[in-house]
Amino acid sequence: QSVHSIAKSVLGINIEDELSTSEPLASLGFDSILGIEFRNRLNQTLGIDAPATLLFDYPTLQLVIQFVVSCLSEESMIDTVS
């Protein structure tokens, strides 16, 4: 599952609908409860450890995607070294 599809699922948006990556997540409909749900699903689905402050630290979908890629890249590097 992609970050986009997880965000759409949390927001209850049809999977075919577009979701802006540059708009603030709050203006897309995320509040604190949905933000925690989004973070939990990202953590569970992608195996990352996103902070509880995810939406405050990364206020757009593009920034969340960059964070996730960074986490997955770090994890891949650790696996390679191990």
Short mmCIF file of N, CA and C in Angstrom, two decimals, residues 12-42:
data_model
loop_
_atom_site.label_atom_id
_atom_site.label_comp_id
_atom_site.label_asym_id
_atom_site.label_seq_id
_atom_site.Cartn_x
_atom_site.Cartn_y
_atom_site.Cartn_z
N GLY A 12 -11.42 8.42 4.03
CA GLY A 12 -12.65 7.91 3.44
C GLY A 12 -12.88 8.41 2.03
N ILE A 13 -11.78 8.69 1.34
CA ILE A 13 -11.84 9.21 -0.03
C ILE A 13 -11.76 8.03 -1.00
N ASN A 14 -12.53 8.10 -2.08
CA ASN A 14 -12.50 7.08 -3.12
C ASN A 14 -11.08 6.95 -3.65
N ILE A 15 -10.60 5.75 -3.79
CA ILE A 15 -9.22 5.48 -4.20
C ILE A 15 -8.88 6.10 -5.55
N GLU A 16 -9.87 6.29 -6.43
CA GLU A 16 -9.62 6.88 -7.75
C GLU A 16 -9.51 8.40 -7.69
N ASP A 17 -9.99 9.02 -6.63
CA ASP A 17 -9.95 10.48 -6.51
C ASP A 17 -8.52 10.96 -6.26
N GLU A 18 -8.23 12.13 -6.79
CA GLU A 18 -6.92 12.74 -6.60
C GLU A 18 -6.80 13.31 -5.19
N LEU A 19 -5.59 13.30 -4.68
CA LEU A 19 -5.30 13.88 -3.37
C LEU A 19 -4.05 14.73 -3.52
N SER A 20 -4.17 16.01 -3.25
CA SER A 20 -3.05 16.92 -3.43
C SER A 20 -1.90 16.56 -2.49
N THR A 21 -0.70 16.58 -3.03
CA THR A 21 0.47 16.31 -2.19
C THR A 21 1.05 17.59 -1.60
N SER A 22 0.62 18.74 -2.10
CA SER A 22 1.19 20.00 -1.63
C SER A 22 0.29 20.79 -0.68
N GLU A 23 -0.98 20.44 -0.63
CA GLU A 23 -1.89 21.12 0.30
C GLU A 23 -1.63 20.67 1.73
N PRO A 24 -1.81 21.56 2.69
CA PRO A 24 -1.68 21.14 4.09
C PRO A 24 -2.67 20.01 4.40
N LEU A 25 -2.20 19.02 5.14
CA LEU A 25 -3.05 17.88 5.46
C LEU A 25 -4.30 18.30 6.21
N ALA A 26 -4.19 19.33 7.03
CA ALA A 26 -5.36 19.82 7.77
C ALA A 26 -6.45 20.31 6.82
N SER A 27 -6.05 20.93 5.72
CA SER A 27 -7.06 21.42 4.76
C SER A 27 -7.65 20.28 3.93
N LEU A 28 -6.99 19.12 3.93
CA LEU A 28 -7.53 17.95 3.24
C LEU A 28 -8.55 17.21 4.11
N GLY A 29 -8.59 17.57 5.40
CA GLY A 29 -9.55 16.94 6.29
C GLY A 29 -8.96 16.23 7.48
N PHE A 30 -7.63 16.21 7.58
CA PHE A 30 -7.00 15.56 8.73
C PHE A 30 -7.14 16.42 9.97
N ASP A 31 -7.62 15.82 11.05
CA ASP A 31 -7.60 16.46 12.36
C ASP A 31 -6.66 15.62 13.22
N SER A 32 -6.60 15.89 14.52
CA SER A 32 -5.65 15.16 15.36
C SER A 32 -5.96 13.67 15.44
N ILE A 33 -7.23 13.31 15.49
CA ILE A 33 -7.61 11.90 15.57
C ILE A 33 -7.25 11.17 14.28
N LEU A 34 -7.60 11.77 13.14
CA LEU A 34 -7.26 11.15 11.86
C LEU A 34 -5.74 11.12 11.64
N GLY A 35 -5.06 12.12 12.17
CA GLY A 35 -3.59 12.15 12.08
C GLY A 35 -2.97 10.97 12.79
N ILE A 36 -3.47 10.65 13.96
CA ILE A 36 -2.96 9.49 14.71
C ILE A 36 -3.31 8.19 13.98
N GLU A 37 -4.52 8.11 13.44
CA GLU A 37 -4.92 6.93 12.67
C GLU A 37 -4.02 6.76 11.45
N PHE A 38 -3.73 7.85 10.76
CA PHE A 38 -2.84 7.83 9.59
C PHE A 38 -1.46 7.34 9.99
N ARG A 39 -0.92 7.90 11.06
CA ARG A 39 0.40 7.49 11.55
C ARG A 39 0.41 6.01 11.91
N ASN A 40 -0.62 5.56 12.63
CA ASN A 40 -0.68 4.16 13.03
C ASN A 40 -0.73 3.22 11.83
N ARG A 41 -1.50 3.60 10.82
CA ARG A 41 -1.58 2.75 9.62
C ARG A 41 -0.27 2.75 8.85
N LEU A 42 0.38 3.91 8.77
CA LEU A 42 1.70 3.96 8.13
C LEU A 42 2.67 3.04 8.86
#
